[in-house]
Coordinates of C-alpha atoms in Angstrom, one line a residue:
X1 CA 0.0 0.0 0.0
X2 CA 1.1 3.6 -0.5
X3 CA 1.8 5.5 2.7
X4 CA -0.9 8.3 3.2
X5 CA 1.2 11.2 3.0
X6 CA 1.9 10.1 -0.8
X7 CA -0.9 12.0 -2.7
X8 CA -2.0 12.7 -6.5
X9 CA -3.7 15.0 -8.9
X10 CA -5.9 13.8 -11.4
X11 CA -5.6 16.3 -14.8
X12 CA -8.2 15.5 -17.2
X13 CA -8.9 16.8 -20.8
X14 CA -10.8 16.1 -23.7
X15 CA -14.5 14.5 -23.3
X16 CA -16.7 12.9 -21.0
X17 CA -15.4 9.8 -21.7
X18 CA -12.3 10.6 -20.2
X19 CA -13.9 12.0 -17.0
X20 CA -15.0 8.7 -16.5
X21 CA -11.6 7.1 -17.1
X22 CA -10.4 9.6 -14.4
X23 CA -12.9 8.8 -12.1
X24 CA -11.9 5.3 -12.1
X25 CA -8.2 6.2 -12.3
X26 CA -9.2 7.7 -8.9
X27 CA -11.0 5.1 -7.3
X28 CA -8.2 2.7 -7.9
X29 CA -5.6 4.9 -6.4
X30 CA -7.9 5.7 -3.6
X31 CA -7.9 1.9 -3.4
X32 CA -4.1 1.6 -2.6
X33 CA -3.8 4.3 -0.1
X34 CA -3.2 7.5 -2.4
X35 CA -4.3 10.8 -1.3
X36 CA -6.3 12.5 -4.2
X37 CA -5.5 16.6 -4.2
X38 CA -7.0 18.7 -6.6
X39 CA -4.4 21.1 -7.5
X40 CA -1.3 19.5 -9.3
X41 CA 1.1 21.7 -7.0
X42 CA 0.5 20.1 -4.1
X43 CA 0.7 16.5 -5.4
X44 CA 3.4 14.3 -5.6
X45 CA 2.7 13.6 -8.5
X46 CA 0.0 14.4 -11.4
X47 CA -1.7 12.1 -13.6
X48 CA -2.4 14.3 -16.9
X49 CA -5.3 12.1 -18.9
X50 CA -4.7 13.4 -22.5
X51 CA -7.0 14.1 -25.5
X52 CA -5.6 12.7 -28.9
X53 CA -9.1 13.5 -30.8
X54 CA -8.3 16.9 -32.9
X55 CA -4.9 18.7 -33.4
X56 CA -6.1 22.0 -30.9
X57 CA -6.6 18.8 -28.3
X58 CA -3.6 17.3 -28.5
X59 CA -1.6 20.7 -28.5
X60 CA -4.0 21.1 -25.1
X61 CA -2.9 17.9 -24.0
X62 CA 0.9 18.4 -24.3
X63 CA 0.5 22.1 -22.5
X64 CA -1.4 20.5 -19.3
X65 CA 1.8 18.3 -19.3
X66 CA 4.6 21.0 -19.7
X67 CA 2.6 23.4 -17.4
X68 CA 2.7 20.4 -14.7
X69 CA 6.2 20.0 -15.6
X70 CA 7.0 23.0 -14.5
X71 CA 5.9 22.3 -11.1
X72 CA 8.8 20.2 -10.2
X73 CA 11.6 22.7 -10.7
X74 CA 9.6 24.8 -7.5
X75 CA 7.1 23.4 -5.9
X76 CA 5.8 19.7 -4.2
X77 CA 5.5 17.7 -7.8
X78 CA 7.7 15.1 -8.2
X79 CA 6.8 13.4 -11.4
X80 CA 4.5 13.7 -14.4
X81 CA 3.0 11.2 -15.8
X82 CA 0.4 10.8 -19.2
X83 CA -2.1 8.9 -19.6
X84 CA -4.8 8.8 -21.6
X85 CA -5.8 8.7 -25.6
X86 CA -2.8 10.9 -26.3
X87 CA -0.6 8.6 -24.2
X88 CA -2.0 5.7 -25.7
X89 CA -2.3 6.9 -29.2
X90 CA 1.7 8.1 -29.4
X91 CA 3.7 6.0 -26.7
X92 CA 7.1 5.8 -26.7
X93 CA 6.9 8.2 -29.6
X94 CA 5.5 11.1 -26.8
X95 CA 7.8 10.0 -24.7
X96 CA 10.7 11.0 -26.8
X97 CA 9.3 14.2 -27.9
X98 CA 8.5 15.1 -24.5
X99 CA 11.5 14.1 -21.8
X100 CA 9.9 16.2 -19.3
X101 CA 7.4 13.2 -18.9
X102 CA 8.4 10.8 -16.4
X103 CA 6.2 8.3 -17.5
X104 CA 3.8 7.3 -20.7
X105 CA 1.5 4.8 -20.3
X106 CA -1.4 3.1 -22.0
X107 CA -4.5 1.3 -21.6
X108 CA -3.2 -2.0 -20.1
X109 CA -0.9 0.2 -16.8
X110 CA -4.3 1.3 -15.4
X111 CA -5.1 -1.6 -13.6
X112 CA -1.6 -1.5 -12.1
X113 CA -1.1 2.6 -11.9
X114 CA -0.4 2.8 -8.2
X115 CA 2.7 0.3 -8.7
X116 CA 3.6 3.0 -11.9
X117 CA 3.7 5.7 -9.7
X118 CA 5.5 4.5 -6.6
X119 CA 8.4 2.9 -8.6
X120 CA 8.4 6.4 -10.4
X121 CA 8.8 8.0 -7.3
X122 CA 11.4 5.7 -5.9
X123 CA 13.7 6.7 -8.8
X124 CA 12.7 3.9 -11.2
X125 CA 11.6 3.8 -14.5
X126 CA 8.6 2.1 -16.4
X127 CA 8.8 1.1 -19.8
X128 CA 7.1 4.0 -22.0
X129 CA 3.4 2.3 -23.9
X130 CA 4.0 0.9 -27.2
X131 CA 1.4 1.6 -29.6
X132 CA -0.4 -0.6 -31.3
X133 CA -4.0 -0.9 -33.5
X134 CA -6.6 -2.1 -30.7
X135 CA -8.9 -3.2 -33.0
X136 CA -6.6 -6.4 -33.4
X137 CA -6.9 -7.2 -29.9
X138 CA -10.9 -8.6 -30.0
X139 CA -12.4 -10.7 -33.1
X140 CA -13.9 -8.9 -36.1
X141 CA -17.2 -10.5 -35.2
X142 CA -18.8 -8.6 -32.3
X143 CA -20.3 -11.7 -30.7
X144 CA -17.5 -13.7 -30.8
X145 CA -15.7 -11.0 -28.4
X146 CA -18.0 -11.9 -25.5
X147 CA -15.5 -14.9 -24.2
X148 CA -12.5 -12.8 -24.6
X149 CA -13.5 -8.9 -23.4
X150 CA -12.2 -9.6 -19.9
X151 CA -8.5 -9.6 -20.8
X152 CA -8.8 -6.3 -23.0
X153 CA -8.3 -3.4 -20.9
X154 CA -11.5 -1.2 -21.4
X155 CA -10.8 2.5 -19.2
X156 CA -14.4 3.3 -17.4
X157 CA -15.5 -0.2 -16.8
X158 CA -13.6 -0.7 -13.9
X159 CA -12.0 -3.8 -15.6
X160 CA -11.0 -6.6 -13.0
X161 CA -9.3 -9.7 -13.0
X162 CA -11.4 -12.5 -13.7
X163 CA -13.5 -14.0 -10.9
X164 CA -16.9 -14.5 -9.2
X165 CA -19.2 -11.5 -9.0
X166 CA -19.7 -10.3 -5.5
X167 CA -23.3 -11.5 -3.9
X168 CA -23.7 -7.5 -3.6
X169 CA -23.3 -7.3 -7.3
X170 CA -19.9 -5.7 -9.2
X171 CA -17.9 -4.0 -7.9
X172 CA -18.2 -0.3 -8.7
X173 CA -13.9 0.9 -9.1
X174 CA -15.0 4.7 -9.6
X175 CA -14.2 8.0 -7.6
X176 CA -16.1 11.3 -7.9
X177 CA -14.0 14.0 -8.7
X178 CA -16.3 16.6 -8.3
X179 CA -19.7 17.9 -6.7
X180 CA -21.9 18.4 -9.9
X181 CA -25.7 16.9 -9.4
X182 CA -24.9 15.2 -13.1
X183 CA -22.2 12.7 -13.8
X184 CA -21.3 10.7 -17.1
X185 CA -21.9 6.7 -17.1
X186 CA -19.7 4.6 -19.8
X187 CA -22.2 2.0 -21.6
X188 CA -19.6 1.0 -24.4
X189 CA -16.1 1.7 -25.1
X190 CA -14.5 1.6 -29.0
X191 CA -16.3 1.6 -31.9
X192 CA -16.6 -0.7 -35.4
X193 CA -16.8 2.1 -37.8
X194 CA -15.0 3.0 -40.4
X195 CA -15.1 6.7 -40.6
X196 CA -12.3 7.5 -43.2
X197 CA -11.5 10.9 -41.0
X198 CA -11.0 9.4 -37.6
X199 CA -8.6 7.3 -35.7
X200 CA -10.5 6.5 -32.5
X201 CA -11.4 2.9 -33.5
X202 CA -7.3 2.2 -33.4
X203 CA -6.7 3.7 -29.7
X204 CA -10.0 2.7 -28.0
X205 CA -10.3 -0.5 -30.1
X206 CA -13.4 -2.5 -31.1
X207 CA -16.8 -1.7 -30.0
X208 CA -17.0 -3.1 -26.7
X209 CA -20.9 -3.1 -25.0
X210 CA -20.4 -3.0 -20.8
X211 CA -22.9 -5.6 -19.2
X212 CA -25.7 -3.9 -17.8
X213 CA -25.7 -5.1 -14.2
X214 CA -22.6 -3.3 -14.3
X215 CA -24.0 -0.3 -15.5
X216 CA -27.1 -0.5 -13.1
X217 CA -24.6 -0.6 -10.7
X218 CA -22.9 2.3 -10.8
X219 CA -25.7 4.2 -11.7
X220 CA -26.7 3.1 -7.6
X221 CA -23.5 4.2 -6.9
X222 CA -23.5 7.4 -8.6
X223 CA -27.6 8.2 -7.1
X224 CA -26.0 7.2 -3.7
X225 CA -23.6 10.2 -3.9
X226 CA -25.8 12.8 -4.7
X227 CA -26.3 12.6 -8.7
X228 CA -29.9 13.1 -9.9
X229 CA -28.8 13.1 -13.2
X230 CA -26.7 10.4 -15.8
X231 CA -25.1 11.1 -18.8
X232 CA -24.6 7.9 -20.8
X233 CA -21.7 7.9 -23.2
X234 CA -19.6 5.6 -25.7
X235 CA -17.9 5.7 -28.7
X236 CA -21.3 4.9 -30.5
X237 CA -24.2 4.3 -27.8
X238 CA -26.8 3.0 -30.9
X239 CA -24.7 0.6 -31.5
X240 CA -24.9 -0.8 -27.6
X241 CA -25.8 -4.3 -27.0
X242 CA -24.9 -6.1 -30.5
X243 CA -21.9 -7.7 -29.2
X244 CA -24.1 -9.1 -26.6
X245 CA -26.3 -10.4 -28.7
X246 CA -29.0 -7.9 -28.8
X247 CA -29.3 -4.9 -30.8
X248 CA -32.5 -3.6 -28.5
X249 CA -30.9 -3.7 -25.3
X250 CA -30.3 -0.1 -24.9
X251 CA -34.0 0.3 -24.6
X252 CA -34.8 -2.4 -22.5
X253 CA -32.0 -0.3 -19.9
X254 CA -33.5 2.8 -20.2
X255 CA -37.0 2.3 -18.1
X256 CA -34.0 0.4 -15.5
X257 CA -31.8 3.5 -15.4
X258 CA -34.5 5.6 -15.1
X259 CA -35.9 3.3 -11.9
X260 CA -33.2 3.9 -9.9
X261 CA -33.9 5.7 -6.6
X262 CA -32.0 9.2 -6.8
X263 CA -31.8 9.7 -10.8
X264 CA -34.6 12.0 -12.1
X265 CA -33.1 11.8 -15.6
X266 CA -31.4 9.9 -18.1
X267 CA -29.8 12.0 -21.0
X268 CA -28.2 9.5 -24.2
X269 CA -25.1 10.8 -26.1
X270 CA -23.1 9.7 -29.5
X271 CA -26.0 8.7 -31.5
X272 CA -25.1 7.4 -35.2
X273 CA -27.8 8.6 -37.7
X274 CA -27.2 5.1 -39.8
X275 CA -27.6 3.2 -36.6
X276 CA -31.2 5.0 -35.1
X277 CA -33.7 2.6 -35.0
X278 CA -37.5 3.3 -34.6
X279 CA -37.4 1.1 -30.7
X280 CA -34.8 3.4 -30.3
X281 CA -36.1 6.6 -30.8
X282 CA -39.7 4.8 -29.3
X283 CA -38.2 4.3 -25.7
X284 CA -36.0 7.8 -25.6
X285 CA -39.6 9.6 -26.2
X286 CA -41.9 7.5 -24.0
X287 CA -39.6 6.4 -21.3
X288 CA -40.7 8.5 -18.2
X289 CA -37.2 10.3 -17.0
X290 CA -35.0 9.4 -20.0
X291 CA -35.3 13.7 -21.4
X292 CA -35.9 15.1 -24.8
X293 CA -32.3 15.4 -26.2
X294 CA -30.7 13.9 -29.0
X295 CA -26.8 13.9 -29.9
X296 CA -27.1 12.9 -33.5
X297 CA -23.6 12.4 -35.2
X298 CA -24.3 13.9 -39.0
X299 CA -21.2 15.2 -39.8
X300 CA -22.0 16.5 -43.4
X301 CA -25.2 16.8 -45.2
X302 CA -24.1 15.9 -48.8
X303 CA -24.1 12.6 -49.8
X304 CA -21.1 12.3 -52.5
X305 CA -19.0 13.9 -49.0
X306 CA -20.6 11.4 -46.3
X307 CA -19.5 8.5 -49.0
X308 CA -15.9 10.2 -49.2
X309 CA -16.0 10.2 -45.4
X310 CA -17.6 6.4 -45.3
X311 CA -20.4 7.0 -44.1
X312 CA -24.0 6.4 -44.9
X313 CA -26.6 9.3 -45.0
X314 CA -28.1 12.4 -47.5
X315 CA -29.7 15.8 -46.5
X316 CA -33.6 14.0 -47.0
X317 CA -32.6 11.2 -45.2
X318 CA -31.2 13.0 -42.3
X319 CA -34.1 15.6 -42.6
X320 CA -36.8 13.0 -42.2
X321 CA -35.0 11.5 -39.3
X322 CA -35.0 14.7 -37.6
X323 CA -38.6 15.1 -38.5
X324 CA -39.3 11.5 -36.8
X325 CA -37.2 12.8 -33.8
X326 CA -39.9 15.8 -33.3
X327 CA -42.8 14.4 -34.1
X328 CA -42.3 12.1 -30.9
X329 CA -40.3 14.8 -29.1
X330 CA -41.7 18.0 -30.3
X331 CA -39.7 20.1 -27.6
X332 CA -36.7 17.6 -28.2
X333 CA -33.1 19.8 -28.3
X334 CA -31.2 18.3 -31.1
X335 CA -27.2 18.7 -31.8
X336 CA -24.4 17.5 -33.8
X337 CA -20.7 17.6 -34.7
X338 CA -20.3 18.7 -39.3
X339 CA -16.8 18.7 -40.4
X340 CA -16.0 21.5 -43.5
X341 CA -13.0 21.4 -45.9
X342 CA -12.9 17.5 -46.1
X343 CA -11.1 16.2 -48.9
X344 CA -12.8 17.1 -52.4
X345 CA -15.7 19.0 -50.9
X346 CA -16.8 21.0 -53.8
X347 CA -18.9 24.8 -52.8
X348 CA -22.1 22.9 -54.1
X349 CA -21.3 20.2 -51.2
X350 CA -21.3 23.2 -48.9
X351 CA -24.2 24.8 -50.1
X352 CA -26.1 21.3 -49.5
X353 CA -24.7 21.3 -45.7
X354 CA -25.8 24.8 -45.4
X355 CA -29.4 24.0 -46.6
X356 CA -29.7 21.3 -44.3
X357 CA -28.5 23.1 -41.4
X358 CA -31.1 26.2 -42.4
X359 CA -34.1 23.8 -42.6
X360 CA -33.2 21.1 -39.7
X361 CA -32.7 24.2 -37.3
X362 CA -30.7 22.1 -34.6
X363 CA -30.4 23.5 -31.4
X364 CA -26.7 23.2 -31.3
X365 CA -24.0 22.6 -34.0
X366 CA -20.7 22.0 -33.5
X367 CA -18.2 22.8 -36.6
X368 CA -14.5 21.8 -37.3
X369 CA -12.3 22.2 -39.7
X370 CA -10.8 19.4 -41.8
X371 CA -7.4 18.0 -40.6
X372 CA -5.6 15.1 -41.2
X373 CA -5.2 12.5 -39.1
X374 CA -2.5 10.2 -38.6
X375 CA -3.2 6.3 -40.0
X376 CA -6.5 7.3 -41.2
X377 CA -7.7 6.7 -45.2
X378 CA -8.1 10.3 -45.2
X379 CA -4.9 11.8 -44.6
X380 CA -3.6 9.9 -48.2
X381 CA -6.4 11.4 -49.8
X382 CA -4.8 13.4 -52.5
X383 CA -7.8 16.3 -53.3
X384 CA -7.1 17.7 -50.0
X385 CA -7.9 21.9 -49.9
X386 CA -5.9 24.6 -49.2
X387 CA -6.1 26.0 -45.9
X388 CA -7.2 29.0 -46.4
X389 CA -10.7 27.5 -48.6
X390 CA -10.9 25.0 -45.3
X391 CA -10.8 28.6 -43.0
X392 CA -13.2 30.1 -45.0
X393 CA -16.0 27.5 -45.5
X394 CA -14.8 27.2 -41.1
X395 CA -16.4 30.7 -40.7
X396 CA -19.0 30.6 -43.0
X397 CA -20.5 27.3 -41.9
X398 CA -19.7 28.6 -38.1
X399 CA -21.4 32.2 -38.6
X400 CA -24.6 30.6 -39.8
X401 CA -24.8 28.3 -36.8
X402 CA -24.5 30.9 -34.9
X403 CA -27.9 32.8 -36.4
X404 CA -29.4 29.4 -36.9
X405 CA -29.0 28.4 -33.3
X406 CA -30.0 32.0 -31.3
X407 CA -33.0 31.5 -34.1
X408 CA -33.6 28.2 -32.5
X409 CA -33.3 29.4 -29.0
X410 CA -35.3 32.4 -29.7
X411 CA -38.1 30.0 -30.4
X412 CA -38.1 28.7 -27.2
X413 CA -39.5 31.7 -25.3
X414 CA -42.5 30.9 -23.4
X415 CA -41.8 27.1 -23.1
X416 CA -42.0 25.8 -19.6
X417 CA -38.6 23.6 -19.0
X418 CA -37.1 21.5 -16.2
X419 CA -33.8 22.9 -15.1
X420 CA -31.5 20.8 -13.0
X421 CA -29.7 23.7 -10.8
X422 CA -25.8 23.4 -11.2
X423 CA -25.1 26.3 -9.6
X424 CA -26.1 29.2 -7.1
X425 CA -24.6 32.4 -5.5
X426 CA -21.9 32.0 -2.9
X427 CA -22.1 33.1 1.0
X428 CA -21.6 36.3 -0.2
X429 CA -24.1 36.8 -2.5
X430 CA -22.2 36.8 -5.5
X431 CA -23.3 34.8 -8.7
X432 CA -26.0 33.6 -10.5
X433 CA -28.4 30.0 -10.2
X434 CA -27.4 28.3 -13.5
X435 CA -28.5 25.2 -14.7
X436 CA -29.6 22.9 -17.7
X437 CA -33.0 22.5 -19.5
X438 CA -33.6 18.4 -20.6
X439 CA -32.3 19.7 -24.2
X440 CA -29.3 21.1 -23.1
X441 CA -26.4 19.3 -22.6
X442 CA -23.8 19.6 -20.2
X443 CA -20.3 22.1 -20.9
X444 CA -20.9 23.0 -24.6
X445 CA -25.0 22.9 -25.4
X446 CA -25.7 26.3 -23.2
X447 CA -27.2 27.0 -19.8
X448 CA -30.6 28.3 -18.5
X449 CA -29.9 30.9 -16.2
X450 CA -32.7 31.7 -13.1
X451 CA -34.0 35.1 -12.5
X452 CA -35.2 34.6 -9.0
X453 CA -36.4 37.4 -7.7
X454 CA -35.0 39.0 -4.3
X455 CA -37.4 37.6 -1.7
X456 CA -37.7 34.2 -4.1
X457 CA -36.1 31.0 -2.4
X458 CA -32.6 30.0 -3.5
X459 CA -32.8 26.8 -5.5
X460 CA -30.3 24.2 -4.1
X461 CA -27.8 22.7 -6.3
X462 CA -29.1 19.2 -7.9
X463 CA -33.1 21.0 -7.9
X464 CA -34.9 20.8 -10.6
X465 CA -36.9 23.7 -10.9
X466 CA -40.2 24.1 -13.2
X467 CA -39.9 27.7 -15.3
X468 CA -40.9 29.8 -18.2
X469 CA -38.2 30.6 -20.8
X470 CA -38.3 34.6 -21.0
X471 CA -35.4 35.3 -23.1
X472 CA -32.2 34.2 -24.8
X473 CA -29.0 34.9 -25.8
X474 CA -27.1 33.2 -28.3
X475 CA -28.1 29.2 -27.1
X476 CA -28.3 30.0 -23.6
X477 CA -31.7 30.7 -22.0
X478 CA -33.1 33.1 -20.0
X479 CA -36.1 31.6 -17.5
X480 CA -38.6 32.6 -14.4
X481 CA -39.3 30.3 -11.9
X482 CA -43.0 29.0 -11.8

């Protein structure tokens, strides 16, 4: 066991996925006596969980880790170490391109990170990770994976050794790292895809489903610790359940999820367009708790660039499925990710994403620019743009989400809406009460702020208060307590 007076700081970046990873990260140290700080200078040492998704993340990623590098030449920090999809993604090649790491480790250390860190802090060294494609590590057939999951490290489920199951039920390995009334709960992990612009199927491997007794069980874990409020997240959550050997499980966990003492709601994430089935879209509209939002992964509107991209889909089909989506769910908040300047997009491609986007009037839209990434089918692409076309098309894309979304939030003035409180004024006064409708979701879909008035109660953080929408500003709302 590590003595007490040995403590760490957990650094995390990029999604909620990885909040999860970090959560368990936690609960494992907590496990073998570490401390857990919150501020990297007064650790020992600090565990920076990387990003490897988009170039602005990585360069995000290796700043955390210089910044925390800089905390040994003057303060407690001994050691640095990365972890992560950056970490995992890169290896030894990090390593070498960044000696101020003590350590890099993948996938497979987490089960045995406490060990990592004390021999780093005894003067040792551990082996930087070797990268490799982690697709290769489970059969191609998603069923066939079932015997052979356990000996894959999977970051978020809490992977064990193999052995009986508790009489309690599994074994929840997980650490909050925070006091927000919502947390994120890992379903899958990986994906099957073959999106010809993205790498994450070869650093977080095959589509892997996570049993739902274990899910059920964290989500009584999580309720027991004050969340009213799980955000369920994967790689590709419509695709949950296939390697288990059924494709409708995800509804059949929803009404569970939703039955658990403590959660008042149940908000889905990474939805694949090709993948949305009518049971699916069924149980997120009639499933008491589960609330109206939809994270729909379009990515481009016109077909001959969603073929380029491999990937199935048109600016009808998409339009009707967004039109099925509301006509269960009229007040459902709808957002996605598009990607501009791929490969060969032509200005007519971008006039058919623009179209879409004016007629689907999504609530929120994220847009990137093109970029290549490494081992992908798109970075040999030869039809590539200049950057200055992929900057343009950037800002025009982004400036008419921007109208099309205050448009969208405009609408919403005079809806009633259920606003979990996430925050409220301090001792002194100072602050606002902020929170979320069941449309928005958490850090990048906006917030609903609460005008309460001055002799009005203060709403307590992980409420959910009934109000009327009064105003808007960009996506976020404006709203009066009922």
């Amino acid at each position: 066991m590590t003595p007490p007076d040995k403590s760490v700081a957990l650094v995390t970046l990029g999604c909620t996925r990885n909040e999860v990873d970090s959560e368990e990260l936690a609960g494992r140290l907590l496990a073998e006596g570490w401390r857990l700080v919150d501020d990297a200078a007064e650790a020992d040492v600090a565990v920076v969980n990387t990003c490897g998704f988009v170039e602005q993340a990585k360069k995000d990623s290796i700043d955390a880790l210089l910044e925390a590098s800089d905390l040994k030449e003057d303060g407690r920090t001994q050691a640095v170490v990365a972890v992560g999809c950056l970490a995992e993604r890169y290896g030894a090649e990090l390593a070498a391109e960044l000696p101020e790491a003590d350590a890099v480790l993948g996938f497979d250390s987490y089960r045995d990170l406490s060990t990592h860190l004390r021999t780093i802090l005894g003067g040792g060294h551990v082996p930087s990770h070797t990268p490799g494609d982690r697709r290769k590590l489970l059969p191609l057939s998603p069923v066939a994976r079932r015997g052979e999951v356990a000996q894959v490290a999977t970051p978020g489920f809490g992977d064990e050794p193999l052995g009986p199951v508790p009489p309690t039920g599994p074994r929840v390995i997980r650490a909050r790292l925070d006091g927000r009334p919502w947390a994120p709960l890992k379903i899958a992990s990986g994906c099957d895809r073959r999106c010809s612009f993205c790498a994450i199927p070869m650093f977080r491997g095959a589509f892997v489903s996570r049993h739902p007794d274990e899910v059920l069980a964290e989500a009584r874990w999580l309720a027991e610790r004050g969340v009213k409020e799980l955000f369920l997240v994967s790689e590709n959550s419509t695709s949950y359940g296939k390697d288990l050997g059924d494709l409708g499980l995800l509804e059949k966990l929803l009404p569970e999820l939703t039955a658990v003492e403590g959660i008042e709601r149940v908000r889905v994430s990474y939805l694949q367009p090709a993948e949305i089935r009518p049971g699916l879209l069924a149980a997120m509209a009639e499933t008491p708790g589960v609330v109206p939002y939809y994270d729909i992964s379009f990515q481009h509107a016109s077909e001959p660039v969603l073929r380029a991209m491999r990937r199935f889909g048109s600016r009808e089909a998409f339009l009707d499925l967004v039109a099925r989506v509301r006509e269960r769910s009229p007040e459902a908040g709808i957002r996605c990710n598009v990607i501009v300047g791929f490969p060969g997009e032509t200005e007519a491609d971008v006039d058919e994403l623009g179209a879409f986007l004016t007629q689907a009037r999504l609530d929120v839209v994220g847009v990137f620019g093109y970029s290549d990434e490494d081992g992908t089918e798109a970075e040999t692409r030869s039809d590539k743009l200049p950057d200055h076309v992929v900057a343009d098309r950037l800002d025009r894309i982004s400036r008419l989400v921007e109208e099309l979304n205050a448009q969208r939030a405009e609408e919403r003035i005079g809806e009633v809406v259920e606003v979990l409180v996430e925050q409220v004024p301090d001792a002194d006064g100072d602050g606002e009460v902020i929170g979320r409708t069941g449309f928005q979701g958490p850090d990048v879909d906006g917030v609903t702020t609460l005008r309460v008035g001055p002799s009005g109660p203060i709403p307590q953080v992980g409420q959910i208060v009934s109000a009327t929408v009064v105003e808007s500003e960009g996506v976020d709302l404006f709203a009066v307590p009922r």
